[in-house]
Amino acid sequence: MEIHIQKCQNCRSRNLRNILVRDQVQMVYIQCRDCEQLVARYVLAKGGYFHAGKGFESFLRSVERDGDFASARDINSTYDEIEAQIQAEFDTLTEKVTTLYKGKLP
Ligand SMILES: [Zn+2]
């Protein structure tokens, strides 16, 4: 596993802005807040977006957009699983990043 904390390749700033775009696919453009250049663009996979703390209704809307799930019962259990899984992934990642950067996150 490789871990990187993104920065602007133009001015080296870490002051970045995420711009979310929903069209045929969902995309995230990363813009530097200091020099306003494009840093990166991500295209999200179906079901690939999870907005922490927004709850089941928000999750349901993203599932509807992706048109990916068979039944409401499945969606409910899936939401609980996904929420717990993503939080666990993030907790593990936070530990790794803290170790990697020796507690001095850039
Ligand atoms: Zn920049």
GROMACS .gro file of C-alpha atoms and ligand atoms in nm:
model
  107
    1MET     CA    1   0.000   0.000   0.000
    2GLU     CA    2   0.122   0.345  -0.091
    3ILE     CA    3   0.002   0.649   0.101
    4HIS     CA    4   0.041   1.005  -0.019
    5ILE     CA    5  -0.091   1.333   0.116
    6GLN     CA    6  -0.170   1.538  -0.190
    7LYS     CA    7  -0.014   1.876  -0.261
    8CYS     CA    8  -0.012   2.118  -0.553
    9GLN     CA    9   0.254   2.024  -0.809
   10ASN     CA   10   0.270   2.387  -0.920
   11CYS     CA   11   0.330   2.575  -0.593
   12ARG     CA   12   0.367   2.284  -0.341
   13SER     CA   13   0.073   2.413  -0.133
   14ARG     CA   14  -0.145   2.171   0.060
   15ASN     CA   15  -0.429   2.421   0.073
   16LEU     CA   16  -0.661   2.235  -0.165
   17ARG     CA   17  -1.028   2.252  -0.261
   18ASN     CA   18  -1.245   1.951  -0.361
   19ILE     CA   19  -1.502   2.034  -0.628
   20LEU     CA   20  -1.763   1.758  -0.665
   21VAL     CA   21  -1.933   1.719  -1.003
   22ARG     CA   22  -2.227   1.489  -1.076
   23ASP     CA   23  -2.293   1.426  -1.444
   24GLN     CA   24  -2.297   1.095  -1.634
   25VAL     CA   25  -2.026   0.996  -1.386
   26GLN     CA   26  -1.926   1.156  -1.057
   27MET     CA   27  -1.597   1.340  -1.050
   28VAL     CA   28  -1.387   1.524  -0.798
   29TYR     CA   29  -1.162   1.805  -0.919
   30ILE     CA   30  -0.888   1.910  -0.681
   31GLN     CA   31  -0.796   2.277  -0.713
   32CYS     CA   32  -0.515   2.458  -0.536
   33ARG     CA   33  -0.657   2.738  -0.321
   34ASP     CA   34  -0.330   2.931  -0.342
   35CYS     CA   35  -0.248   2.931  -0.715
   36GLU     CA   36  -0.590   2.806  -0.839
   37GLN     CA   37  -0.432   2.544  -1.069
   38LEU     CA   38  -0.582   2.201  -1.125
   39VAL     CA   39  -0.406   1.948  -0.902
   40ALA     CA   40  -0.593   1.629  -0.991
   41ARG     CA   41  -0.922   1.484  -1.110
   42TYR     CA   42  -1.079   1.165  -0.977
   43VAL     CA   43  -1.361   0.971  -1.147
   44LEU     CA   44  -1.565   0.783  -0.888
   45ALA     CA   45  -1.666   0.421  -0.934
   46LYS     CA   46  -2.033   0.329  -0.883
   47GLY     CA   47  -2.105   0.330  -0.511
   48GLY     CA   48  -1.761   0.482  -0.457
   49TYR     CA   49  -1.875   0.799  -0.283
   50PHE     CA   50  -1.947   0.802   0.090
   51HIS     CA   51  -2.019   1.126   0.271
   52ALA     CA   52  -1.937   1.081   0.639
   53GLY     CA   53  -2.193   1.203   0.890
   54LYS     CA   54  -2.465   1.260   0.630
   55GLY     CA   55  -2.665   0.951   0.726
   56PHE     CA   56  -2.886   0.703   0.549
   57GLU     CA   57  -3.095   0.951   0.343
   58SER     CA   58  -2.785   1.090   0.176
   59PHE     CA   59  -2.658   0.738   0.115
   60LEU     CA   60  -2.994   0.641  -0.037
   61ARG     CA   61  -2.980   0.931  -0.282
   62SER     CA   62  -2.633   0.829  -0.397
   63VAL     CA   63  -2.750   0.468  -0.437
   64GLU     CA   64  -3.049   0.589  -0.644
   65ARG     CA   65  -2.815   0.789  -0.865
   66ASP     CA   66  -2.595   0.486  -0.921
   67GLY     CA   67  -2.895   0.254  -0.968
   68ASP     CA   68  -2.702  -0.031  -0.816
   69PHE     CA   69  -2.906  -0.207  -0.549
   70ALA     CA   70  -3.188  -0.462  -0.571
   71SER     CA   71  -3.405  -0.401  -0.262
   72ALA     CA   72  -3.455  -0.150   0.016
   73ARG     CA   73  -3.376  -0.413   0.280
   74ASP     CA   74  -3.040  -0.476   0.115
   75ILE     CA   75  -2.971  -0.104   0.106
   76ASN     CA   76  -3.037  -0.065   0.479
   77SER     CA   77  -2.798  -0.341   0.584
   78THR     CA   78  -2.548  -0.232   0.322
   79TYR     CA   79  -2.545   0.123   0.459
   80ASP     CA   80  -2.463   0.004   0.812
   81GLU     CA   81  -2.190  -0.224   0.679
   82ILE     CA   82  -2.042   0.040   0.451
   83GLU     CA   83  -2.048   0.309   0.722
   84ALA     CA   84  -1.869   0.079   0.971
   85GLN     CA   85  -1.624  -0.045   0.708
   86ILE     CA   86  -1.527   0.301   0.586
   87GLN     CA   87  -1.483   0.430   0.944
   88ALA     CA   88  -1.260   0.128   1.020
   89GLU     CA   89  -1.058   0.188   0.702
   90PHE     CA   90  -1.014   0.553   0.796
   91ASP     CA   91  -0.910   0.470   1.154
   92THR     CA   92  -0.647   0.229   1.020
   93LEU     CA   93  -0.532   0.484   0.762
   94THR     CA   94  -0.503   0.756   1.027
   95GLU     CA   95  -0.278   0.530   1.236
   96LYS     CA   96  -0.058   0.448   0.933
   97VAL     CA   97  -0.030   0.813   0.826
   98THR     CA   98   0.052   0.925   1.179
   99THR     CA   99   0.326   0.660   1.197
  100LEU     CA  100   0.451   0.740   0.846
  101TYR     CA  101   0.479   1.112   0.918
  102LYS     CA  102   0.591   1.055   1.279
  103GLY     CA  103   0.294   1.251   1.413
  104LYS     CA  104   0.381   1.558   1.202
  105LEU     CA  105   0.119   1.554   0.930
  106PRO     CA  106   0.194   1.796   0.648
  107ZN      ZN  107  -0.076   2.570  -0.613
   0.00000   0.00000   0.00000
